[in-house]
């Protein structure tokens, strides 16, 4: 589909027409063509498979090229071999909100909890927890009944008018 989109683009078709001919969303076609124009057909053909991973240094250099040097996103994508505009936009947002450290890789998996076993709850604490749970269930059911009654009354009013 990506290659067909590029063929249609090279034949002079606009994004709207390509999207309708291929049955794709305009946003998808727009992104494909941006990748094609910035890094070429080879990279576009490779996209859509396994997600590329980029080092912290590559992310930082790409973001600084946009923010500090004023390079365009397509030019930065071509220069650093970035295949996704979404990734670059995400990095830019993270950099603007949290600085360079926001681009560092995040640790994978669950956090290691405390090594101490969970505290035993007393019978009274367990009963209080159960009461809170039952109160929440009760409130939910009351709200559900009220919403159904309201809906029935609106339907009855519409039918009578």
mmCIF file of C-alpha atoms in Angstrom:
data_model
loop_
_atom_site.group_PDB
_atom_site.id
_atom_site.type_symbol
_atom_site.label_atom_id
_atom_site.label_comp_id
_atom_site.label_asym_id
_atom_site.label_seq_id
_atom_site.Cartn_x
_atom_site.Cartn_y
_atom_site.Cartn_z
ATOM 1 C CA UNK A 1 0.000 0.000 0.000
ATOM 2 C CA UNK A 2 2.842 2.383 0.832
ATOM 3 C CA UNK A 3 4.519 1.793 -2.518
ATOM 4 C CA UNK A 4 1.209 2.239 -4.363
ATOM 5 C CA UNK A 5 0.676 5.526 -2.515
ATOM 6 C CA UNK A 6 4.097 6.735 -3.693
ATOM 7 C CA UNK A 7 3.336 5.660 -7.278
ATOM 8 C CA UNK A 8 0.101 7.643 -7.245
ATOM 9 C CA UNK A 9 1.908 10.609 -5.700
ATOM 10 C CA UNK A 10 4.561 10.491 -8.440
ATOM 11 C CA UNK A 11 1.775 10.400 -11.048
ATOM 12 C CA UNK A 12 0.534 13.710 -9.688
ATOM 13 C CA UNK A 13 -2.306 12.605 -7.417
ATOM 14 C CA UNK A 14 -2.938 14.615 -4.286
ATOM 15 C CA UNK A 15 -3.152 13.224 -0.769
ATOM 16 C CA UNK A 16 -6.962 13.313 -0.715
ATOM 17 C CA UNK A 17 -7.241 11.348 -3.940
ATOM 18 C CA UNK A 18 -4.603 8.810 -2.842
ATOM 19 C CA UNK A 19 -6.421 8.300 0.449
ATOM 20 C CA UNK A 20 -9.756 7.710 -1.274
ATOM 21 C CA UNK A 21 -8.281 5.425 -3.944
ATOM 22 C CA UNK A 22 -6.512 3.265 -1.370
ATOM 23 C CA UNK A 23 -9.268 3.441 1.235
ATOM 24 C CA UNK A 24 -6.857 4.886 3.786
ATOM 25 C CA UNK A 25 -7.138 7.783 6.187
ATOM 26 C CA UNK A 26 -5.737 11.101 5.019
ATOM 27 C CA UNK A 27 -3.458 11.254 8.071
ATOM 28 C CA UNK A 28 -1.867 7.909 7.216
ATOM 29 C CA UNK A 29 -1.229 8.941 3.611
ATOM 30 C CA UNK A 30 0.154 12.291 4.780
ATOM 31 C CA UNK A 31 2.589 10.541 7.126
ATOM 32 C CA UNK A 32 3.690 8.024 4.465
ATOM 33 C CA UNK A 33 4.382 10.783 1.967
ATOM 34 C CA UNK A 34 6.301 12.800 4.563
ATOM 35 C CA UNK A 35 8.519 9.780 5.250
ATOM 36 C CA UNK A 36 8.963 9.190 1.517
ATOM 37 C CA UNK A 37 9.938 12.810 0.856
ATOM 38 C CA UNK A 38 12.310 12.984 3.810
ATOM 39 C CA UNK A 39 14.105 9.635 3.786
ATOM 40 C CA UNK A 40 13.104 7.909 0.554
ATOM 41 C CA UNK A 41 11.227 4.917 -0.734
ATOM 42 C CA UNK A 42 13.524 2.328 0.865
ATOM 43 C CA UNK A 43 12.851 3.543 4.377
ATOM 44 C CA UNK A 44 9.132 3.917 3.687
ATOM 45 C CA UNK A 45 9.001 0.301 2.522
ATOM 46 C CA UNK A 46 10.673 -0.795 5.778
ATOM 47 C CA UNK A 47 8.239 1.061 8.032
ATOM 48 C CA UNK A 48 5.277 -0.701 9.511
ATOM 49 C CA UNK A 49 7.282 -3.702 10.684
ATOM 50 C CA UNK A 50 9.319 -3.843 13.843
ATOM 51 C CA UNK A 51 9.656 -0.501 15.579
ATOM 52 C CA UNK A 52 13.073 1.063 15.271
ATOM 53 C CA UNK A 53 14.885 1.965 18.457
ATOM 54 C CA UNK A 54 17.108 5.001 18.691
ATOM 55 C CA UNK A 55 19.883 5.793 21.129
ATOM 56 C CA UNK A 56 19.649 8.659 23.583
ATOM 57 C CA UNK A 57 22.353 10.504 21.623
ATOM 58 C CA UNK A 58 20.418 10.208 18.339
ATOM 59 C CA UNK A 59 17.201 11.417 19.951
ATOM 60 C CA UNK A 60 18.965 14.352 21.595
ATOM 61 C CA UNK A 61 20.802 15.345 18.402
ATOM 62 C CA UNK A 62 17.599 15.167 16.357
ATOM 63 C CA UNK A 63 15.638 17.241 18.854
ATOM 64 C CA UNK A 64 18.382 19.840 19.170
ATOM 65 C CA UNK A 65 18.591 20.087 15.372
ATOM 66 C CA UNK A 66 14.915 21.075 15.307
ATOM 67 C CA UNK A 67 14.846 23.243 18.428
ATOM 68 C CA UNK A 68 18.263 24.919 18.361
ATOM 69 C CA UNK A 69 19.238 24.861 14.688
ATOM 70 C CA UNK A 70 15.751 25.392 13.284
ATOM 71 C CA UNK A 71 15.892 22.430 10.898
ATOM 72 C CA UNK A 72 12.606 21.139 9.521
ATOM 73 C CA UNK A 73 11.285 17.808 10.746
ATOM 74 C CA UNK A 74 11.629 16.128 7.323
ATOM 75 C CA UNK A 75 15.250 17.320 7.057
ATOM 76 C CA UNK A 76 16.014 15.973 10.531
ATOM 77 C CA UNK A 77 14.346 12.661 9.672
ATOM 78 C CA UNK A 78 16.519 12.350 6.573
ATOM 79 C CA UNK A 79 19.700 13.342 8.393
ATOM 80 C CA UNK A 80 19.269 10.920 11.299
ATOM 81 C CA UNK A 81 17.392 8.118 9.505
ATOM 82 C CA UNK A 82 14.241 8.478 11.597
ATOM 83 C CA UNK A 83 11.341 6.646 9.983
ATOM 84 C CA UNK A 84 8.431 7.928 12.082
ATOM 85 C CA UNK A 85 7.213 11.479 12.401
ATOM 86 C CA UNK A 86 5.309 10.400 15.494
ATOM 87 C CA UNK A 87 8.523 9.407 17.261
ATOM 88 C CA UNK A 88 10.148 12.728 16.467
ATOM 89 C CA UNK A 89 7.083 14.669 17.669
ATOM 90 C CA UNK A 90 7.035 12.638 20.889
ATOM 91 C CA UNK A 91 10.714 13.351 21.511
ATOM 92 C CA UNK A 92 10.194 17.061 20.878
ATOM 93 C CA UNK A 93 7.292 17.215 23.329
ATOM 94 C CA UNK A 94 9.252 15.289 25.976
ATOM 95 C CA UNK A 95 12.322 17.505 25.480
ATOM 96 C CA UNK A 96 10.297 20.707 25.812
ATOM 97 C CA UNK A 97 8.552 19.471 28.947
ATOM 98 C CA UNK A 98 11.408 17.681 30.719
ATOM 99 C CA UNK A 99 14.678 18.603 29.049
ATOM 100 C CA UNK A 100 17.319 16.167 27.793
ATOM 101 C CA UNK A 101 16.756 13.677 30.627
ATOM 102 C CA UNK A 102 13.220 13.063 29.368
ATOM 103 C CA UNK A 103 14.759 11.365 26.314
ATOM 104 C CA UNK A 104 16.742 8.830 28.341
ATOM 105 C CA UNK A 105 15.557 5.218 28.156
ATOM 106 C CA UNK A 106 13.102 4.184 30.840
ATOM 107 C CA UNK A 107 13.703 0.990 32.845
ATOM 108 C CA UNK A 108 11.553 -1.915 31.671
ATOM 109 C CA UNK A 109 9.420 -4.174 33.825
ATOM 110 C CA UNK A 110 7.906 -3.794 37.233
ATOM 111 C CA UNK A 111 9.422 -1.735 39.984
ATOM 112 C CA UNK A 112 11.024 -3.731 42.722
ATOM 113 C CA UNK A 113 8.834 -3.370 45.758
ATOM 114 C CA UNK A 114 9.954 -3.296 49.317
ATOM 115 C CA UNK A 115 11.453 -6.536 50.497
ATOM 116 C CA UNK A 116 9.303 -6.633 53.631
ATOM 117 C CA UNK A 117 6.147 -8.752 53.452
ATOM 118 C CA UNK A 118 2.806 -6.938 53.406
ATOM 119 C CA UNK A 119 1.461 -6.009 56.824
ATOM 120 C CA UNK A 120 -1.270 -8.181 58.269
ATOM 121 C CA UNK A 121 -4.610 -6.442 58.445
ATOM 122 C CA UNK A 122 -6.690 -6.719 61.552
ATOM 123 C CA UNK A 123 -10.231 -8.080 61.475
ATOM 124 C CA UNK A 124 -11.533 -4.567 62.029
ATOM 125 C CA UNK A 125 -9.511 -3.171 59.084
ATOM 126 C CA UNK A 126 -10.727 -5.996 56.842
ATOM 127 C CA UNK A 127 -14.349 -5.292 57.803
ATOM 128 C CA UNK A 128 -13.907 -1.556 57.164
ATOM 129 C CA UNK A 129 -12.472 -2.333 53.723
ATOM 130 C CA UNK A 130 -15.435 -4.624 52.999
ATOM 131 C CA UNK A 131 -17.913 -1.932 54.108
ATOM 132 C CA UNK A 132 -16.261 0.646 51.804
ATOM 133 C CA UNK A 133 -16.450 -1.817 48.910
ATOM 134 C CA UNK A 134 -20.126 -2.585 49.553
ATOM 135 C CA UNK A 135 -20.916 1.134 49.889
ATOM 136 C CA UNK A 136 -19.289 1.771 46.517
ATOM 137 C CA UNK A 137 -21.235 -1.084 44.906
ATOM 138 C CA UNK A 138 -24.448 0.231 46.459
ATOM 139 C CA UNK A 139 -23.814 3.763 45.178
ATOM 140 C CA UNK A 140 -23.061 2.395 41.704
ATOM 141 C CA UNK A 141 -26.308 0.400 41.608
ATOM 142 C CA UNK A 142 -28.360 3.368 42.819
ATOM 143 C CA UNK A 143 -26.833 5.585 40.117
ATOM 144 C CA UNK A 144 -27.468 2.930 37.476
ATOM 145 C CA UNK A 145 -31.126 2.608 38.509
ATOM 146 C CA UNK A 146 -31.551 6.396 38.497
ATOM 147 C CA UNK A 147 -30.032 6.703 35.009
ATOM 148 C CA UNK A 148 -32.263 3.934 33.644
ATOM 149 C CA UNK A 149 -35.344 5.576 35.149
ATOM 150 C CA UNK A 150 -34.343 8.926 33.654
ATOM 151 C CA UNK A 151 -33.873 7.318 30.259
ATOM 152 C CA UNK A 152 -37.272 5.611 30.472
ATOM 153 C CA UNK A 153 -38.960 8.886 31.381
ATOM 154 C CA UNK A 154 -37.283 10.704 28.470
ATOM 155 C CA UNK A 155 -38.395 7.936 26.099
ATOM 156 C CA UNK A 156 -41.954 8.110 27.448
ATOM 157 C CA UNK A 157 -42.015 11.912 27.017
ATOM 158 C CA UNK A 158 -40.799 11.618 23.409
ATOM 159 C CA UNK A 159 -43.406 8.976 22.606
ATOM 160 C CA UNK A 160 -46.228 11.063 24.057
ATOM 161 C CA UNK A 161 -45.292 14.205 22.124
#
